[in-house]
Amino acid sequence: MRILIVEDDAALASFIRKGLEAEHHAVDVAHEGTQGRAMAMEFDYDLVVLDLNLPGVDGLSVLKSLRQRKANLPVMILTARSRVEDRVQCLDSGADDYMVKPFSYLELSARARALLRRSHLPSESVLTVRDLCLDRVERKVERAGRHIELTTKEFALLEYLMRNAGRRLTRAMIIEHVWNLTFDSTTNVVDVYINYLRRKVDDGFTPCLIHTVRGVGYQMCPEGASA
Amino acid sequence: MSTSQHLFPKPPRGVDVMGELLHSLSQPLTSLRCSLELSIEENAEQQATVSAALQQTEKVIGMIQLMREYLDAEQPEPRAFLSALAPAVRSLVEELSSIAEVRGVGLRLVGTCTAAMPVPESRLRLALQYLIAALIEAQPGGGKVTLLLGESPAGAVLRAEGEGSSGGPKHRGTSLQTTLRGARIAIASRVLESAGASLVFGGSDVDPTGFVLRIPRGVGAQ
């Protein structure tokens, strides 16, 4: 996929570029609004990652111009403003997603994938990682043909891991997506539920699919390799 | 004289200075966090060091987020929002019950109400999450937290009661955890009180045994 980053902070733009390129995307960077708007209008991008606070033309004006000419182009906004009013204004102006600094690169990468998936592919009803299958419609999970009984929360957690198979997920990302709660580093609920899942999904099967990523969180490995 | 008056028409408010500083801090912290996350995979030999640095960075980010939430709570949103209390409490109980269960604490909700509050839904959820989570945390294993929602001619009430005594200072965790819990409760109080509700605690801010949230009738009327 081809992605445009419009971000005036050169260091941050280079980290995002590096991360997205490592995920095999073609990435262009613009450091100010006028240049970013011109590039987004001229070339065909699959996603624009747009900072709001830009020199020249501000991000909101770039977004509004883009929406007039490229209504279907996914745009993810980056901003340091966290107030609900700011978020509403961005979404009302046509943003598809919104990330507040200081965000995690892993979260940005996951949301970029979701936006790209939404704009290119129909939503999958059955997720598969090696011999593990999760049917989102029937609410059924099987590994190597054997039925696995999960609670509602375990099912949601497994679905999130499988949807992001091969990607590292932080505890904060997991608690915010699966529990819909603001992350509190004092709770160990994610670790406890990962253990519940491991007992049901990995115990007695090879290879183990759920891996701990030291210092970060967890990862479902499609190849079963050590994380 | 006139130049300096032009440059500094009046000293900025403390809350605005804090807001700008936090806003400015978020940029380098984003770079730092992203660079550490990306470095973990590249530096197998340095993985433990990079992981430790990332964990410390995330702690700092967590504290900055709390400060921003507090500042946001100090300033009313310019747009009018209205959020229903009962659905917010119900969905939080659903989400928090697994956290309570992991701690060996029972959590249940009784009753309902029709009250709404003039506050964005995300902020109402955040305030209620902080209060209920603090109460769960304050219970010893085997304790219970009961939430009672009700309505009277005067308005709606959410009464939260912890059952079982707190484990004392040892149970409260480190001083940082105690400080963060106190900050979260202060944020919750500010959000709810600025939306017209009153909040009374049983126990102390850092060691709560319960709370009563009262929403006078007409608070949510537009």
Tab-separated table of C-alpha atoms in Angstrom:
chain	number	residue	atom	x	y	z
A	1	MET	CA	0.000	0.000	0.000
A	2	ARG	CA	1.107	3.575	-0.565
A	3	ILE	CA	0.948	5.890	2.424
A	4	LEU	CA	1.558	9.629	2.787
A	5	ILE	CA	2.694	11.026	6.143
A	6	VAL	CA	2.188	14.772	6.635
A	7	GLU	CA	4.030	15.609	9.868
A	8	ASP	CA	6.272	18.601	10.575
A	9	ASP	CA	8.316	16.882	13.291
A	10	ALA	CA	11.104	15.286	11.249
A	11	ALA	CA	12.097	12.780	13.942
A	12	LEU	CA	8.554	11.515	14.479
A	13	ALA	CA	7.880	11.364	10.728
A	14	SER	CA	11.044	9.310	10.220
A	15	PHE	CA	10.091	6.811	12.952
A	16	ILE	CA	6.618	6.327	11.497
A	17	ARG	CA	8.079	5.993	8.008
A	18	LYS	CA	10.616	3.432	9.197
A	19	GLY	CA	7.915	1.371	10.920
A	20	LEU	CA	5.512	1.434	7.975
A	21	GLU	CA	8.275	0.629	5.488
A	22	ALA	CA	9.252	-2.361	7.615
A	23	GLU	CA	5.636	-3.505	7.107
A	24	HIS	CA	6.237	-3.313	3.344
A	25	HIS	CA	4.341	-0.115	2.619
A	26	ALA	CA	5.633	2.543	0.231
A	27	VAL	CA	5.835	5.738	2.264
A	28	ASP	CA	6.173	9.410	1.293
A	29	VAL	CA	6.653	12.225	3.803
A	30	ALA	CA	5.695	15.903	3.614
A	31	HIS	CA	6.754	18.277	6.381
A	32	GLU	CA	4.297	21.073	5.809
A	33	GLY	CA	0.655	21.508	4.893
A	34	THR	CA	0.888	22.998	1.408
A	35	GLN	CA	3.287	20.299	0.249
A	36	GLY	CA	1.217	17.557	1.891
A	37	ARG	CA	-1.994	18.773	0.282
A	38	ALA	CA	-0.329	18.980	-3.165
A	39	MET	CA	1.089	15.456	-2.867
A	40	ALA	CA	-2.197	13.980	-1.637
A	41	MET	CA	-4.054	15.597	-4.543
A	42	GLU	CA	-1.530	14.602	-7.196
A	43	PHE	CA	-0.727	10.998	-6.298
A	44	ASP	CA	-2.881	7.982	-5.499
A	45	TYR	CA	-2.424	7.060	-1.846
A	46	ASP	CA	-4.196	4.312	0.044
A	47	LEU	CA	-3.912	6.231	3.322
A	48	VAL	CA	-2.885	9.695	4.522
A	49	VAL	CA	-1.527	10.115	8.071
A	50	LEU	CA	-2.026	13.823	8.771
A	51	ASP	CA	-0.772	15.928	11.668
A	52	LEU	CA	-3.099	18.798	12.598
A	53	ASN	CA	-0.524	21.319	13.725
A	54	LEU	CA	1.424	22.070	10.546
A	55	PRO	CA	3.341	25.061	9.246
A	56	GLY	CA	1.825	26.677	6.170
A	57	VAL	CA	-1.678	25.282	5.779
A	58	ASP	CA	-2.970	23.583	8.960
A	59	GLY	CA	-4.048	19.936	8.962
A	60	LEU	CA	-7.764	20.657	9.260
A	61	SER	CA	-7.687	22.793	6.087
A	62	VAL	CA	-5.743	20.043	4.287
A	63	LEU	CA	-8.373	17.529	5.401
A	64	LYS	CA	-11.251	19.708	4.194
A	65	SER	CA	-9.590	20.197	0.772
A	66	LEU	CA	-8.975	16.469	0.481
A	67	ARG	CA	-12.586	15.646	1.244
A	68	GLN	CA	-13.779	17.872	-1.607
A	69	ARG	CA	-11.616	16.074	-4.173
A	70	LYS	CA	-10.998	12.588	-2.721
A	71	ALA	CA	-13.996	11.643	-0.638
A	72	ASN	CA	-12.987	7.988	-0.193
A	73	LEU	CA	-9.311	8.394	0.665
A	74	PRO	CA	-8.774	7.167	4.275
A	75	VAL	CA	-7.264	9.884	6.484
A	76	MET	CA	-5.886	9.331	9.984
A	77	ILE	CA	-5.336	12.461	12.061
A	78	LEU	CA	-2.447	12.875	14.523
A	79	THR	CA	-2.815	15.558	17.148
A	80	ALA	CA	-1.796	16.560	20.624
A	81	ARG	CA	-5.328	17.834	21.374
A	82	SER	CA	-7.319	15.368	23.427
A	83	ARG	CA	-10.604	17.175	24.064
A	84	VAL	CA	-13.832	15.622	22.833
A	85	GLU	CA	-14.646	18.838	20.955
A	86	ASP	CA	-11.412	18.539	18.942
A	87	ARG	CA	-12.139	14.922	18.091
A	88	VAL	CA	-15.692	15.732	17.020
A	89	GLN	CA	-14.442	18.568	14.825
A	90	CYS	CA	-11.946	16.274	13.082
A	91	LEU	CA	-14.446	13.501	12.507
A	92	ASP	CA	-17.064	16.018	11.324
A	93	SER	CA	-14.495	17.361	8.871
A	94	GLY	CA	-14.089	13.906	7.354
A	95	ALA	CA	-11.282	12.181	9.270
A	96	ASP	CA	-11.586	8.386	9.386
A	97	ASP	CA	-9.598	7.980	12.573
A	98	TYR	CA	-7.899	10.101	15.181
A	99	MET	CA	-4.806	9.481	17.329
A	100	VAL	CA	-3.757	11.615	20.288
A	101	LYS	CA	-0.058	12.155	20.993
A	102	PRO	CA	1.842	10.623	22.674
A	103	PHE	CA	0.517	7.576	20.822
A	104	SER	CA	2.127	4.183	20.427
A	105	TYR	CA	3.551	3.262	17.012
A	106	LEU	CA	2.027	-0.203	17.427
A	107	GLU	CA	-1.411	1.363	17.869
A	108	LEU	CA	-0.916	3.592	14.830
A	109	SER	CA	0.150	0.598	12.777
A	110	ALA	CA	-2.881	-1.448	13.909
A	111	ARG	CA	-5.287	1.372	13.107
A	112	ALA	CA	-3.664	1.967	9.728
A	113	ARG	CA	-4.185	-1.703	8.913
A	114	ALA	CA	-7.833	-1.465	9.970
A	115	LEU	CA	-8.390	1.559	7.725
A	116	LEU	CA	-6.654	-0.101	4.788
A	117	ARG	CA	-8.630	-3.302	5.345
A	118	ARG	CA	-11.898	-1.398	5.527
A	119	SER	CA	-11.229	0.413	2.285
A	120	HIS	CA	-9.974	-2.624	0.352
A	121	LEU	CA	-11.424	-5.835	1.659
A	122	PRO	CA	-14.747	-7.134	2.879
A	123	SER	CA	-14.729	-7.967	6.600
A	124	GLU	CA	-13.820	-11.620	7.195
A	125	SER	CA	-16.330	-13.687	9.145
A	126	VAL	CA	-13.867	-16.538	9.816
A	127	LEU	CA	-10.359	-15.828	11.097
A	128	THR	CA	-7.689	-18.500	10.761
A	129	VAL	CA	-4.199	-18.745	12.232
A	130	ARG	CA	-2.583	-22.085	11.377
A	131	ASP	CA	-4.979	-24.753	12.737
A	132	LEU	CA	-6.917	-22.281	14.900
A	133	CYS	CA	-10.255	-21.045	13.496
A	134	LEU	CA	-12.562	-18.442	14.942
A	135	ASP	CA	-16.004	-17.937	13.426
A	136	ARG	CA	-17.217	-14.432	14.306
A	137	VAL	CA	-20.770	-15.092	13.120
A	138	GLU	CA	-21.316	-18.507	14.730
A	139	ARG	CA	-19.215	-17.479	17.765
A	140	LYS	CA	-17.283	-20.763	17.562
A	141	VAL	CA	-13.601	-21.542	18.033
A	142	GLU	CA	-11.809	-24.723	16.945
A	143	ARG	CA	-8.211	-25.823	17.001
A	144	ALA	CA	-7.135	-28.841	14.944
A	145	GLY	CA	-10.845	-29.621	14.575
A	146	ARG	CA	-11.411	-29.688	18.330
A	147	HIS	CA	-14.091	-27.331	19.704
A	148	ILE	CA	-12.882	-24.803	22.313
A	149	GLU	CA	-15.335	-23.250	24.771
A	150	LEU	CA	-14.577	-19.590	25.527
A	151	THR	CA	-16.236	-16.934	27.656
A	152	THR	CA	-17.367	-13.726	25.949
A	153	LYS	CA	-14.259	-11.839	27.053
A	154	GLU	CA	-11.897	-14.660	26.082
A	155	PHE	CA	-13.555	-14.782	22.650
A	156	ALA	CA	-13.126	-11.017	22.182
A	157	LEU	CA	-9.484	-11.220	23.263
A	158	LEU	CA	-8.725	-14.122	20.922
A	159	GLU	CA	-10.456	-12.344	18.041
A	160	TYR	CA	-8.312	-9.239	18.645
A	161	LEU	CA	-5.105	-11.310	18.779
A	162	MET	CA	-6.023	-13.240	15.627
A	163	ARG	CA	-7.048	-10.128	13.731
A	164	ASN	CA	-3.577	-8.758	14.500
A	165	ALA	CA	-1.686	-12.031	14.098
A	166	GLY	CA	2.035	-11.463	13.653
A	167	ARG	CA	1.829	-7.996	15.236
A	168	ARG	CA	2.952	-6.968	18.705
A	169	LEU	CA	0.132	-5.674	20.875
A	170	THR	CA	0.692	-3.673	24.052
A	171	ARG	CA	-1.349	-4.299	27.200
A	172	ALA	CA	-2.809	-0.802	26.783
A	173	MET	CA	-3.983	-1.595	23.243
A	174	ILE	CA	-5.533	-4.858	24.423
A	175	ILE	CA	-7.387	-3.342	27.374
A	176	GLU	CA	-8.610	-0.402	25.329
A	177	HIS	CA	-9.856	-2.560	22.443
A	178	VAL	CA	-11.109	-5.638	24.233
A	179	TRP	CA	-12.341	-4.091	27.495
A	180	ASN	CA	-13.104	-0.594	26.213
A	181	LEU	CA	-11.456	0.842	29.341
A	182	THR	CA	-8.732	3.408	29.831
A	183	PHE	CA	-5.509	1.531	30.541
A	184	ASP	CA	-4.346	1.401	34.138
A	185	SER	CA	-0.883	-0.102	34.500
A	186	THR	CA	-1.738	-1.464	37.957
A	187	THR	CA	-4.219	-4.022	36.674
A	188	ASN	CA	-3.024	-7.458	35.559
A	189	VAL	CA	-6.314	-8.444	33.954
A	190	VAL	CA	-4.732	-8.778	30.484
A	191	ASP	CA	-2.060	-11.180	31.754
A	192	VAL	CA	-4.660	-13.230	33.617
A	193	TYR	CA	-6.918	-13.514	30.565
A	194	ILE	CA	-3.976	-14.357	28.312
A	195	ASN	CA	-3.247	-17.225	30.708
A	196	TYR	CA	-6.868	-18.384	30.533
A	197	LEU	CA	-6.627	-18.327	26.724
A	198	ARG	CA	-3.290	-20.133	26.659
A	199	ARG	CA	-4.729	-22.953	28.729
A	200	LYS	CA	-7.583	-23.390	26.271
A	201	VAL	CA	-5.910	-22.580	22.950
A	202	ASP	CA	-2.272	-23.637	23.368
A	203	ASP	CA	-2.117	-26.335	26.071
A	204	GLY	CA	-1.922	-29.739	24.405
A	205	PHE	CA	-1.322	-28.263	20.946
A	206	THR	CA	1.843	-27.500	19.031
A	207	PRO	CA	3.119	-25.009	18.238
A	208	CYS	CA	2.129	-22.448	20.872
A	209	LEU	CA	0.500	-19.511	19.130
A	210	ILE	CA	0.312	-16.884	21.887
A	211	HIS	CA	3.691	-15.400	22.742
A	212	THR	CA	4.861	-12.889	25.309
A	213	VAL	CA	6.839	-9.975	23.902
A	214	ARG	CA	9.055	-8.830	26.721
A	215	GLY	CA	8.499	-5.226	27.734
A	216	VAL	CA	5.687	-4.761	25.220
A	217	GLY	CA	2.807	-7.202	25.602
A	218	TYR	CA	1.681	-10.144	23.481
A	219	GLN	CA	1.702	-11.421	19.958
A	220	MET	CA	-0.076	-14.186	18.129
A	221	CYS	CA	2.480	-15.773	15.851
A	222	PRO	CA	1.017	-17.275	12.691
A	223	GLU	CA	4.158	-19.376	12.191
A	224	GLY	CA	4.398	-20.365	15.810
A	225	ALA	CA	7.921	-18.926	15.965
A	226	SER	CA	9.414	-17.635	19.174
A	227	ALA	CA	8.576	-14.005	19.726
B	1	MET	CA	6.442	49.822	27.841
B	2	SER	CA	3.885	49.658	25.085
B	3	THR	CA	5.826	46.845	23.371
B	4	SER	CA	5.904	44.690	26.456
B	5	GLN	CA	2.200	45.400	26.978
B	6	HIS	CA	1.630	44.257	23.412
B	7	LEU	CA	3.686	41.102	23.921
B	8	PHE	CA	2.166	40.290	27.282
B	9	PRO	CA	-1.326	41.809	27.381
B	10	LYS	CA	-1.976	39.834	30.541
B	11	PRO	CA	-0.254	36.938	32.237
B	12	PRO	CA	-1.589	33.608	30.989
B	13	ARG	CA	-3.648	31.505	33.383
B	14	GLY	CA	-1.854	28.665	35.120
B	15	VAL	CA	-4.199	26.138	33.524
B	16	ASP	CA	-3.306	27.449	30.042
B	17	VAL	CA	0.430	27.336	30.762
B	18	MET	CA	0.097	23.746	31.980
B	19	GLY	CA	-1.967	22.854	28.914
B	20	GLU	CA	0.659	24.273	26.549
B	21	LEU	CA	3.500	22.524	28.384
B	22	LEU	CA	1.707	19.174	28.288
B	23	HIS	CA	0.834	19.765	24.635
B	24	SER	CA	4.510	20.450	23.859
B	25	LEU	CA	5.694	17.441	25.874
B	26	SER	CA	3.502	15.081	23.890
B	27	GLN	CA	5.536	15.567	20.693
B	28	PRO	CA	8.975	14.431	21.932
B	29	LEU	CA	7.346	11.701	24.008
B	30	THR	CA	5.620	10.307	20.908
B	31	SER	CA	8.976	10.191	19.116
B	32	LEU	CA	10.636	8.560	22.113
B	33	ARG	CA	7.903	5.941	22.511
B	34	CYS	CA	7.760	5.082	18.790
B	35	SER	CA	11.555	4.848	18.526
B	36	LEU	CA	11.764	2.507	21.527
B	37	GLU	CA	8.932	0.318	20.222
B	38	LEU	CA	10.654	0.020	16.863
B	39	SER	CA	14.075	-0.572	18.470
B	40	ILE	CA	12.998	-3.577	20.523
B	41	GLU	CA	12.981	-5.880	17.510
B	42	GLU	CA	16.212	-4.528	16.069
B	43	ASN	CA	18.352	-4.788	19.197
B	44	ALA	CA	18.203	-8.357	20.449
B	45	GLU	CA	21.234	-7.778	22.680
B	46	GLN	CA	19.851	-4.580	24.154
B	47	GLN	CA	16.278	-5.843	24.436
B	48	ALA	CA	16.131	-5.750	28.228
B	49	THR	CA	17.443	-2.181	28.335
B	50	VAL	CA	15.106	-0.975	25.597
B	51	SER	CA	12.142	-2.729	27.282
B	52	ALA	CA	12.934	-1.058	30.592
B	53	ALA	CA	13.252	2.335	28.883
B	54	LEU	CA	9.912	1.785	27.127
B	55	GLN	CA	8.194	0.835	30.380
B	56	GLN	CA	9.509	3.968	32.088
B	57	THR	CA	8.442	6.106	29.124
B	58	GLU	CA	4.960	4.632	29.313
B	59	LYS	CA	4.745	5.467	33.009
B	60	VAL	CA	5.622	9.099	32.228
B	61	ILE	CA	3.040	9.117	29.422
B	62	GLY	CA	0.428	7.705	31.817
B	63	MET	CA	1.074	10.546	34.254
B	64	ILE	CA	0.914	13.132	31.479
B	65	GLN	CA	-2.397	11.680	30.360
B	66	LEU	CA	-3.737	12.025	33.899
B	67	MET	CA	-2.614	15.663	33.964
B	68	ARG	CA	-4.334	16.312	30.661
B	69	GLU	CA	-7.522	14.643	31.855
B	70	TYR	CA	-7.450	16.858	34.931
B	71	LEU	CA	-6.977	20.001	32.838
B	72	ASP	CA	-9.729	18.896	30.442
B	73	ALA	CA	-12.031	18.389	33.417
B	74	GLU	CA	-11.305	21.969	34.493
B	75	GLN	CA	-12.540	23.355	31.206
B	76	PRO	CA	-16.109	22.753	30.058
B	77	GLU	CA	-16.547	21.527	26.484
B	78	PRO	CA	-17.869	24.303	24.228
B	79	ARG	CA	-20.332	21.954	22.546
B	80	ALA	CA	-23.379	20.650	24.425
B	81	PHE	CA	-23.200	16.934	25.220
B	82	LEU	CA	-25.736	14.807	27.042
B	83	SER	CA	-24.992	11.282	28.274
B	84	ALA	CA	-27.312	8.828	30.001
B	85	LEU	CA	-26.040	7.580	33.358
B	86	ALA	CA	-27.586	4.093	33.587
B	87	PRO	CA	-26.244	2.702	30.247
B	88	ALA	CA	-22.787	4.076	31.080
B	89	VAL	CA	-22.791	2.376	34.490
B	90	ARG	CA	-24.169	-0.875	33.036
B	91	SER	CA	-21.524	-1.137	30.323
B	92	LEU	CA	-18.752	-0.276	32.782
B	93	VAL	CA	-19.919	-2.947	35.212
B	94	GLU	CA	-19.810	-5.422	32.340
B	95	GLU	CA	-16.238	-4.410	31.433
B	96	LEU	CA	-14.958	-4.067	34.993
B	97	SER	CA	-16.441	-7.335	36.233
B	98	SER	CA	-13.557	-9.342	34.740
B	99	ILE	CA	-11.052	-7.041	36.470
B	100	ALA	CA	-12.951	-7.468	39.744
B	101	GLU	CA	-13.071	-11.231	39.237
B	102	VAL	CA	-9.302	-11.393	38.737
B	103	ARG	CA	-8.919	-9.619	42.080
B	104	GLY	CA	-11.412	-12.011	43.697
B	105	VAL	CA	-13.946	-9.219	44.209
B	106	GLY	CA	-17.658	-9.493	43.392
B	107	LEU	CA	-19.253	-6.626	41.445
B	108	ARG	CA	-22.977	-6.192	40.911
B	109	LEU	CA	-25.398	-3.536	39.794
B	110	VAL	CA	-28.930	-3.167	41.108
B	111	GLY	CA	-31.633	-0.806	39.797
B	112	THR	CA	-31.718	1.779	37.050
B	113	CYS	CA	-32.541	5.428	36.389
B	114	THR	CA	-33.342	7.754	33.511
B	115	ALA	CA	-30.949	10.575	34.421
B	116	ALA	CA	-28.622	12.126	31.860
B	117	MET	CA	-25.666	14.418	32.463
B	118	PRO	CA	-24.327	17.315	30.391
B	119	VAL	CA	-20.927	15.755	29.740
B	120	PRO	CA	-19.428	13.800	26.780
B	121	GLU	CA	-20.015	10.056	27.114
B	122	SER	CA	-16.299	9.235	27.017
B	123	ARG	CA	-15.638	11.606	29.905
B	124	LEU	CA	-18.566	10.278	31.954
B	125	ARG	CA	-17.292	6.726	31.419
B	126	LEU	CA	-13.770	7.754	32.403
B	127	ALA	CA	-14.974	9.370	35.651
B	128	LEU	CA	-17.132	6.375	36.579
B	129	GLN	CA	-14.348	3.944	35.646
B	130	TYR	CA	-11.906	5.696	37.957
B	131	LEU	CA	-14.354	5.676	40.867
B	132	ILE	CA	-15.541	2.098	40.520
B	133	ALA	CA	-12.031	0.755	39.784
B	134	ALA	CA	-10.672	2.505	42.895
B	135	LEU	CA	-13.391	0.881	44.971
B	136	ILE	CA	-12.642	-2.560	43.499
B	137	GLU	CA	-8.931	-2.037	44.169
B	138	ALA	CA	-9.647	-1.090	47.770
B	139	GLN	CA	-11.441	-4.367	48.485
B	140	PRO	CA	-9.582	-7.320	49.879
B	141	GLY	CA	-9.989	-10.667	48.077
B	142	GLY	CA	-13.471	-12.038	48.730
B	143	GLY	CA	-14.913	-8.523	49.085
B	144	LYS	CA	-17.920	-7.217	47.227
B	145	VAL	CA	-18.795	-3.972	45.499
B	146	THR	CA	-22.467	-3.176	45.031
B	147	LEU	CA	-23.736	-0.351	42.848
B	148	LEU	CA	-27.280	0.851	43.432
B	149	LEU	CA	-28.938	3.073	40.869
B	150	GLY	CA	-32.178	4.759	41.812
B	151	GLU	CA	-34.415	7.744	41.350
B	152	SER	CA	-36.469	9.969	43.624
B	153	PRO	CA	-38.353	13.252	43.123
B	154	ALA	CA	-35.092	15.063	43.956
B	155	GLY	CA	-33.134	13.304	41.226
B	156	ALA	CA	-31.044	10.234	40.496
B	157	VAL	CA	-28.577	8.545	42.814
B	158	LEU	CA	-25.728	6.126	42.223
B	159	ARG	CA	-24.658	4.606	45.518
B	160	ALA	CA	-21.519	2.447	45.524
B	161	GLU	CA	-20.665	0.367	48.541
B	162	GLY	CA	-17.631	-1.729	49.248
B	163	GLU	CA	-18.141	-4.668	51.556
B	164	GLY	CA	-15.165	-5.901	53.516
B	165	SER	CA	-12.549	-3.792	55.194
B	166	SER	CA	-9.555	-2.418	53.365
B	167	GLY	CA	-6.244	-4.141	53.939
B	168	GLY	CA	-4.697	-0.987	55.432
B	169	PRO	CA	-1.568	0.782	54.210
B	170	LYS	CA	0.068	-2.409	52.873
B	171	HIS	CA	-2.979	-3.164	50.741
B	172	ARG	CA	-2.945	0.316	49.194
B	173	GLY	CA	0.164	-0.342	47.111
B	174	THR	CA	3.173	1.862	46.481
B	175	SER	CA	3.116	5.582	47.126
B	176	LEU	CA	3.042	6.156	43.355
B	177	GLN	CA	-0.018	3.933	43.003
B	178	THR	CA	-1.665	5.794	45.880
B	179	THR	CA	-0.867	9.138	44.244
B	180	LEU	CA	-2.203	8.018	40.875
B	181	ARG	CA	-5.384	6.653	42.480
B	182	GLY	CA	-5.856	9.979	44.264
B	183	ALA	CA	-5.343	11.849	40.975
B	184	ARG	CA	-7.900	9.653	39.189
B	185	ILE	CA	-10.456	10.253	41.922
B	186	ALA	CA	-9.798	14.001	41.749
B	187	ILE	CA	-10.385	13.883	37.967
B	188	ALA	CA	-13.609	11.922	38.442
B	189	SER	CA	-14.869	14.392	41.064
B	190	ARG	CA	-14.098	17.371	38.858
B	191	VAL	CA	-15.807	15.854	35.796
B	192	LEU	CA	-18.962	14.893	37.695
B	193	GLU	CA	-19.234	18.027	39.809
B	194	SER	CA	-18.735	20.338	36.846
B	195	ALA	CA	-21.648	18.478	35.209
B	196	GLY	CA	-23.871	19.499	38.119
B	197	ALA	CA	-23.685	16.331	40.238
B	198	SER	CA	-22.534	16.034	43.835
B	199	LEU	CA	-20.141	13.356	45.010
B	200	VAL	CA	-19.624	12.262	48.604
B	201	PHE	CA	-17.038	9.663	49.615
B	202	GLY	CA	-16.978	7.151	52.394
B	203	GLY	CA	-13.465	6.512	53.685
B	204	SER	CA	-10.721	8.639	52.112
B	205	ASP	CA	-9.785	9.580	48.563
B	206	VAL	CA	-6.923	7.086	48.512
B	207	ASP	CA	-8.717	4.379	50.455
B	208	PRO	CA	-12.384	4.607	49.479
B	209	THR	CA	-15.059	2.462	51.090
B	210	GLY	CA	-17.873	3.840	48.951
B	211	PHE	CA	-19.348	6.890	47.283
B	212	VAL	CA	-22.707	8.490	46.593
B	213	LEU	CA	-23.269	10.358	43.340
B	214	ARG	CA	-26.382	12.570	43.264
B	215	ILE	CA	-27.720	14.096	40.076
B	216	PRO	CA	-30.400	16.672	40.868
B	217	ARG	CA	-33.506	16.533	38.663
B	218	GLY	CA	-33.177	18.848	35.674
B	219	VAL	CA	-29.373	18.700	35.514
B	220	GLY	CA	-29.462	17.144	32.051
B	221	ALA	CA	-32.231	19.395	30.726
B	222	GLN	CA	-31.127	21.321	27.619
